[in-house]
C-alpha cells in the first residue's frame, strides 16, 4: 500500500471508501467475524469500550421491557429532516425538561450512534432514549456491538444476493476499527498519542481516548487501485498482523472505568475484562414495531479472536453454535430476559498478575486447513472486478489442486465459502426453557449433552439405562462403587471415537475439526448438520479398582457423554494397572465360572430381592453376605449389576422420607379438593372484579381526549407563536415608519429650498412677450422699407 501513497487523494472527510468497500466481503455471518488471510478478527467488547467508552457492565436493554413514552415527538412525516427536528425541540432558555432530554437522546442515538438508514427522525430508539433520560443505566455497549454485527450481516446478505448495499448502521465504527488494526498498512499513519481533536470552541486539543484520535484521521475517496490493494491485504493476510493495539492506553485518560495500565490494582477493570472474554447474546432492535429489525440477538464468541483480547489463541470450540442459532428474533419478554442474561452467572476469575500475549497453541494448524478451504478461489478475478486496469499475476491465478502430505488428492468440503453451522440447532427459546442460565458448574454439562446431535446408544441399552435410573433417583449419597455400567452402555459409540482420537492425535485433530464443521466461511448456504463435539477422556487411577459405578445425584442424568469407558462393560480398561497383580489367583478369562456353585445362593438372593424395598433398606446385610460369598464366581457384568443392591442401606432415609411424603399426599386429598374449590370461587370473584373494574373503554376515551388536548395545546402554542411574530412585526413596522417620516420631512425641506431658487413663470409667456417686441421691430422695419422705396427709387 505504501507504493500507492502518491495516488491516494486524501480529503478532509472522515469516510474511507476504499476500506469500507472491500472489508465487507470478508465478513462471516456464521461466526460474526472477519475471515482475513492471517486469521479471524472481529470487533469485540474491548474495542467498543476503548473506542467509544459505552457501558458494557450494566444490564442489556430489551425492547420488551422499555416503557411506553408518555408524550409524542414529531415523526418524519412532520419533521422531514433532522434540521427541522432540532429547530422544533431545541430550546435556548429555561431548564431542560424530560421531553427535551428525550428528544436530544433520540437524536443522538439514531443519528450519531446507530446511524439508522432514515434521514429523518424515527421511533426506533425513542423508548430507549426515554429510559436513558430517566437516569436508568443500560448496557449500550452490548447493544451497539450487536447492531454492528447485524449491520454487517445484512450487508453480507445483500452481497451474497448481488443486491445494492443500502443498509444503515454504525459504519463509522467499522472504519475506525479497521484503521486501528491495520494502521501499519496506512501510509503516513500518525502516532495516535499526537493526534488532536476540536473542543466545543473549535480549538484543537490533545485527544483523551482512542476514539477521538481515530476520528480525526483523514478519509479517502474511492480509488479502484486503492480498493484492490486493500482487498489483496485482507485476502492474503499479513505476515505480522497487529492483534492488540492498546499498548499505549496509559497516554489516554478515557475510558476511566477500564484502565489497562492499572490492570493489577483495579478490580473494576478486571471485572469488565471478564465480561469482554465471556460469550453472550448481544441485544438487537429496540422497537417492537419496526418491520425490518425486530428485537433479537447476535451471538458473541470472543474465543475466535482471543489474541485481540491479549490472550493465547487455541483452535476455537464454537460453543454457541452447538447450543443454538447464531441469530434469531425474540418472540416475548420472557425469552428476551433469559436470552440477554443467559451467561451472566458464568463468572470468570481474572488474576491480577495476568500478562497479555498474542501467542498461539495449535491454532496455526487448524487455521491452515480452513484457510485452504475458505481462500481456495483465485485472487486475480476479484481484483479485476475492483480495478479494471489491474494486471493479474501468475500467483493470482488458479493453480493446481492441493494434495495431502502423502500426495493423495485433498478432499475439500463443499465449495467454499459455505456455512455449515446451526442447521439443526434448536431455537433459543427451546434452549432457555430447558435449563437454567449457564453457570461454571452447568456449563460443561450443557456443552457435553447436546442431545440433538449426540450419538445414541441402541434401544435396548437405553431401556436398561432408564430402568436403572428409575430405581436410583432417590436423594442419597452413594459410595464410589455406583452406577457406571449404565453410562457404559449408552456411551459406547462416543468412547470408541474418543479412544481412536487418543491413539492418533494428529489425525484426530483434522477429523474432529471437520466433523464439528467449525467452518470459517462467510455465506448463507447450509448444506450439512453439525455433529456433536468429541468428548474428552477422564483420568483414572488405582483408587478406581473394581469401583465401576458412577455416583447418581438426585435429578441428574445417569449417563454422561464426557466419561471415557470401554465397550462390553469391561472396567479393566479404566484401570492403569493389572488387577491380577494385586489379587489372589483367579480363574483365567477363558475359564467359565461354575454356575452349579452359585445356583443356590442366587435363588436365595432372588428371594431376598423380591421383598419390598422398605425391608431391604432396613437390613441389607443378608444380601451383602451372599454377594461376598459368590462374588468371585460371578461374571463381571453381573457383579456390577448386583453390587448396588448391597448398599441399599444408604437409601434408608430417602426411602422413608419418600414413603412419608406419599402417605401425607394421600391423606391430604380432601385438603387438595378444598383448595381447588376455594380457587374456583376465587376465580369467580376475580372475574366479577374484572367486570367491575374493566375501564378499557374509558381508558381508550381518556387517551383520545388526551391526544385531542395535546393537539389543541400544540395548536395554541403555534397560534401564540404566530401572534408573537405578528406583534413583533407590527412594532418593527412602526419604528420603520417613524424613521421614514423623519427622512421624508428632511427631503421635503431640501426640495423647498431648492424650489425657491427656481425662475418662476413659463417659457411660453416669455416667448409671447419677446414676440410682441419683435413684432414692433418688424413693423418699424417694414414701414421704413416702404418709405425708402417710394421716395428714393431709381
PDB file of N, CA and C in Angstrom, residues 468 471-472 476 478-488 538 543-553 558 563 565 569 571 574 636-647 651:
ATOM      1  N   UNK A 468     -32.557 -48.521  35.305  1.00  0.00           N
ATOM      2  CA  UNK A 468     -31.652 -48.272  36.424  1.00  0.00           C
ATOM      3  C   UNK A 468     -31.883 -46.891  37.001  1.00  0.00           C
ATOM      4  N   UNK A 471     -34.819 -46.668  39.347  1.00  0.00           N
ATOM      5  CA  UNK A 471     -34.643 -47.261  40.668  1.00  0.00           C
ATOM      6  C   UNK A 471     -33.764 -46.405  41.565  1.00  0.00           C
ATOM      7  N   UNK A 472     -32.992 -45.473  40.961  1.00  0.00           N
ATOM      8  CA  UNK A 472     -31.933 -44.819  41.751  1.00  0.00           C
ATOM      9  C   UNK A 472     -31.991 -43.313  41.671  1.00  0.00           C
ATOM     10  N   UNK A 476     -29.696 -39.275  47.947  1.00  0.00           N
ATOM     11  CA  UNK A 476     -28.771 -40.046  48.746  1.00  0.00           C
ATOM     12  C   UNK A 476     -27.355 -39.646  48.418  1.00  0.00           C
ATOM     13  N   UNK A 478     -24.270 -41.804  47.559  1.00  0.00           N
ATOM     14  CA  UNK A 478     -23.880 -43.166  47.244  1.00  0.00           C
ATOM     15  C   UNK A 478     -22.372 -43.307  47.344  1.00  0.00           C
ATOM     16  N   UNK A 479     -21.845 -44.522  47.576  1.00  0.00           N
ATOM     17  CA  UNK A 479     -20.395 -44.741  47.541  1.00  0.00           C
ATOM     18  C   UNK A 479     -19.883 -44.619  46.126  1.00  0.00           C
ATOM     19  N   UNK A 480     -18.568 -44.683  46.004  1.00  0.00           N
ATOM     20  CA  UNK A 480     -17.960 -44.519  44.684  1.00  0.00           C
ATOM     21  C   UNK A 480     -18.351 -45.646  43.777  1.00  0.00           C
ATOM     22  N   UNK A 481     -18.514 -46.898  44.367  1.00  0.00           N
ATOM     23  CA  UNK A 481     -18.931 -48.001  43.508  1.00  0.00           C
ATOM     24  C   UNK A 481     -20.415 -47.857  43.274  1.00  0.00           C
ATOM     25  N   UNK A 482     -20.765 -47.189  42.181  1.00  0.00           N
ATOM     26  CA  UNK A 482     -22.201 -46.995  41.977  1.00  0.00           C
ATOM     27  C   UNK A 482     -22.588 -47.464  40.610  1.00  0.00           C
ATOM     28  N   UNK A 483     -22.796 -46.606  39.661  1.00  0.00           N
ATOM     29  CA  UNK A 483     -23.644 -46.907  38.519  1.00  0.00           C
ATOM     30  C   UNK A 483     -22.970 -46.720  37.189  1.00  0.00           C
ATOM     31  N   UNK A 484     -21.697 -46.996  37.050  1.00  0.00           N
ATOM     32  CA  UNK A 484     -21.006 -46.694  35.812  1.00  0.00           C
ATOM     33  C   UNK A 484     -21.452 -47.584  34.671  1.00  0.00           C
ATOM     34  N   UNK A 485     -21.994 -48.752  34.989  1.00  0.00           N
ATOM     35  CA  UNK A 485     -22.418 -49.649  33.917  1.00  0.00           C
ATOM     36  C   UNK A 485     -23.491 -49.017  33.051  1.00  0.00           C
ATOM     37  N   UNK A 486     -24.407 -48.253  33.685  1.00  0.00           N
ATOM     38  CA  UNK A 486     -25.462 -47.621  32.887  1.00  0.00           C
ATOM     39  C   UNK A 486     -24.884 -46.609  31.927  1.00  0.00           C
ATOM     40  N   UNK A 487     -23.863 -45.875  32.363  1.00  0.00           N
ATOM     41  CA  UNK A 487     -23.222 -44.936  31.450  1.00  0.00           C
ATOM     42  C   UNK A 487     -22.462 -45.667  30.368  1.00  0.00           C
ATOM     43  N   UNK A 488     -21.939 -46.848  30.730  1.00  0.00           N
ATOM     44  CA  UNK A 488     -21.145 -47.602  29.759  1.00  0.00           C
ATOM     45  C   UNK A 488     -21.971 -47.988  28.562  1.00  0.00           C
ATOM     46  N   UNK A 538     -11.669 -39.210  30.635  1.00  0.00           N
ATOM     47  CA  UNK A 538     -11.496 -38.936  32.051  1.00  0.00           C
ATOM     48  C   UNK A 538     -10.208 -39.563  32.524  1.00  0.00           C
ATOM     49  N   UNK A 543      -7.355 -45.811  42.587  1.00  0.00           N
ATOM     50  CA  UNK A 543      -8.487 -45.724  43.507  1.00  0.00           C
ATOM     51  C   UNK A 543      -9.767 -46.201  42.874  1.00  0.00           C
ATOM     52  N   UNK A 544      -9.736 -46.475  41.560  1.00  0.00           N
ATOM     53  CA  UNK A 544     -10.955 -46.906  40.886  1.00  0.00           C
ATOM     54  C   UNK A 544     -11.036 -48.421  40.726  1.00  0.00           C
ATOM     55  N   UNK A 545     -10.144 -49.173  41.397  1.00  0.00           N
ATOM     56  CA  UNK A 545     -10.180 -50.613  41.154  1.00  0.00           C
ATOM     57  C   UNK A 545     -11.523 -51.192  41.600  1.00  0.00           C
ATOM     58  N   UNK A 546     -12.129 -51.855  40.684  1.00  0.00           N
ATOM     59  CA  UNK A 546     -13.417 -52.527  40.873  1.00  0.00           C
ATOM     60  C   UNK A 546     -14.538 -51.572  41.268  1.00  0.00           C
ATOM     61  N   UNK A 547     -14.269 -50.250  41.342  1.00  0.00           N
ATOM     62  CA  UNK A 547     -15.348 -49.304  41.640  1.00  0.00           C
ATOM     63  C   UNK A 547     -15.866 -48.773  40.323  1.00  0.00           C
ATOM     64  N   UNK A 548     -16.790 -49.466  39.772  1.00  0.00           N
ATOM     65  CA  UNK A 548     -17.203 -49.215  38.392  1.00  0.00           C
ATOM     66  C   UNK A 548     -18.557 -48.538  38.312  1.00  0.00           C
ATOM     67  N   UNK A 549     -19.010 -47.956  39.391  1.00  0.00           N
ATOM     68  CA  UNK A 549     -20.344 -47.381  39.370  1.00  0.00           C
ATOM     69  C   UNK A 549     -20.222 -45.901  39.647  1.00  0.00           C
ATOM     70  N   UNK A 550     -20.797 -45.088  38.793  1.00  0.00           N
ATOM     71  CA  UNK A 550     -20.764 -43.625  38.967  1.00  0.00           C
ATOM     72  C   UNK A 550     -21.868 -43.206  39.932  1.00  0.00           C
ATOM     73  N   UNK A 551     -21.493 -42.246  40.840  1.00  0.00           N
ATOM     74  CA  UNK A 551     -22.472 -41.754  41.794  1.00  0.00           C
ATOM     75  C   UNK A 551     -23.632 -41.088  41.066  1.00  0.00           C
ATOM     76  N   UNK A 552     -24.840 -41.374  41.551  1.00  0.00           N
ATOM     77  CA  UNK A 552     -26.045 -40.804  40.957  1.00  0.00           C
ATOM     78  C   UNK A 552     -26.576 -39.731  41.901  1.00  0.00           C
ATOM     79  N   UNK A 553     -26.709 -38.523  41.425  1.00  0.00           N
ATOM     80  CA  UNK A 553     -27.274 -37.426  42.209  1.00  0.00           C
ATOM     81  C   UNK A 553     -28.757 -37.304  41.884  1.00  0.00           C
ATOM     82  N   UNK A 558     -28.238 -40.218  34.259  1.00  0.00           N
ATOM     83  CA  UNK A 558     -27.477 -41.425  34.598  1.00  0.00           C
ATOM     84  C   UNK A 558     -26.236 -41.516  33.747  1.00  0.00           C
ATOM     85  N   UNK A 563     -17.688 -39.067  29.987  1.00  0.00           N
ATOM     86  CA  UNK A 563     -16.954 -40.167  30.592  1.00  0.00           C
ATOM     87  C   UNK A 563     -16.370 -41.067  29.523  1.00  0.00           C
ATOM     88  N   UNK A 565     -15.386 -44.737  28.825  1.00  0.00           N
ATOM     89  CA  UNK A 565     -15.491 -46.118  29.267  1.00  0.00           C
ATOM     90  C   UNK A 565     -15.380 -47.006  28.062  1.00  0.00           C
ATOM     91  N   UNK A 569     -18.691 -53.323  28.770  1.00  0.00           N
ATOM     92  CA  UNK A 569     -18.801 -53.216  30.212  1.00  0.00           C
ATOM     93  C   UNK A 569     -17.592 -53.798  30.914  1.00  0.00           C
ATOM     94  N   UNK A 571     -14.534 -52.965  33.038  1.00  0.00           N
ATOM     95  CA  UNK A 571     -13.907 -51.849  33.744  1.00  0.00           C
ATOM     96  C   UNK A 571     -12.401 -51.916  33.754  1.00  0.00           C
ATOM     97  N   UNK A 574     -10.476 -49.074  32.368  1.00  0.00           N
ATOM     98  CA  UNK A 574     -10.369 -47.828  33.109  1.00  0.00           C
ATOM     99  C   UNK A 574      -9.173 -47.822  34.053  1.00  0.00           C
ATOM    100  N   UNK A 636     -18.193 -60.511  35.458  1.00  0.00           N
ATOM    101  CA  UNK A 636     -18.051 -59.107  35.834  1.00  0.00           C
ATOM    102  C   UNK A 636     -19.326 -58.302  35.569  1.00  0.00           C
ATOM    103  N   UNK A 637     -19.987 -58.571  34.479  1.00  0.00           N
ATOM    104  CA  UNK A 637     -21.202 -57.802  34.161  1.00  0.00           C
ATOM    105  C   UNK A 637     -22.274 -57.976  35.223  1.00  0.00           C
ATOM    106  N   UNK A 638     -22.405 -59.212  35.768  1.00  0.00           N
ATOM    107  CA  UNK A 638     -23.403 -59.460  36.799  1.00  0.00           C
ATOM    108  C   UNK A 638     -22.980 -58.854  38.129  1.00  0.00           C
ATOM    109  N   UNK A 639     -21.669 -58.860  38.404  1.00  0.00           N
ATOM    110  CA  UNK A 639     -21.187 -58.221  39.635  1.00  0.00           C
ATOM    111  C   UNK A 639     -21.592 -56.738  39.680  1.00  0.00           C
ATOM    112  N   UNK A 640     -21.381 -56.061  38.558  1.00  0.00           N
ATOM    113  CA  UNK A 640     -21.691 -54.639  38.511  1.00  0.00           C
ATOM    114  C   UNK A 640     -23.183 -54.402  38.708  1.00  0.00           C
ATOM    115  N   UNK A 641     -23.998 -55.297  38.203  1.00  0.00           N
ATOM    116  CA  UNK A 641     -25.449 -55.146  38.346  1.00  0.00           C
ATOM    117  C   UNK A 641     -25.916 -55.402  39.774  1.00  0.00           C
ATOM    118  N   UNK A 642     -25.274 -56.391  40.463  1.00  0.00           N
ATOM    119  CA  UNK A 642     -25.753 -56.806  41.777  1.00  0.00           C
ATOM    120  C   UNK A 642     -25.137 -56.002  42.911  1.00  0.00           C
ATOM    121  N   UNK A 643     -23.957 -55.470  42.692  1.00  0.00           N
ATOM    122  CA  UNK A 643     -23.274 -54.813  43.808  1.00  0.00           C
ATOM    123  C   UNK A 643     -24.066 -53.641  44.412  1.00  0.00           C
ATOM    124  N   UNK A 644     -24.759 -52.788  43.659  1.00  0.00           N
ATOM    125  CA  UNK A 644     -25.521 -51.696  44.311  1.00  0.00           C
ATOM    126  C   UNK A 644     -26.584 -52.195  45.276  1.00  0.00           C
ATOM    127  N   UNK A 645     -27.055 -53.454  45.086  1.00  0.00           N
ATOM    128  CA  UNK A 645     -28.077 -53.967  45.985  1.00  0.00           C
ATOM    129  C   UNK A 645     -27.528 -54.145  47.392  1.00  0.00           C
ATOM    130  N   UNK A 646     -26.214 -54.311  47.547  1.00  0.00           N
ATOM    131  CA  UNK A 646     -25.616 -54.454  48.871  1.00  0.00           C
ATOM    132  C   UNK A 646     -25.476 -53.114  49.590  1.00  0.00           C
ATOM    133  N   UNK A 647     -25.700 -52.042  48.908  1.00  0.00           N
ATOM    134  CA  UNK A 647     -25.544 -50.711  49.523  1.00  0.00           C
ATOM    135  C   UNK A 647     -26.894 -50.025  49.691  1.00  0.00           C
ATOM    136  N   UNK A 651     -29.844 -45.761  51.143  1.00  0.00           N
ATOM    137  CA  UNK A 651     -31.097 -45.154  50.684  1.00  0.00           C
ATOM    138  C   UNK A 651     -32.177 -45.157  51.758  1.00  0.00           C
TER     139      UNK A 651
END
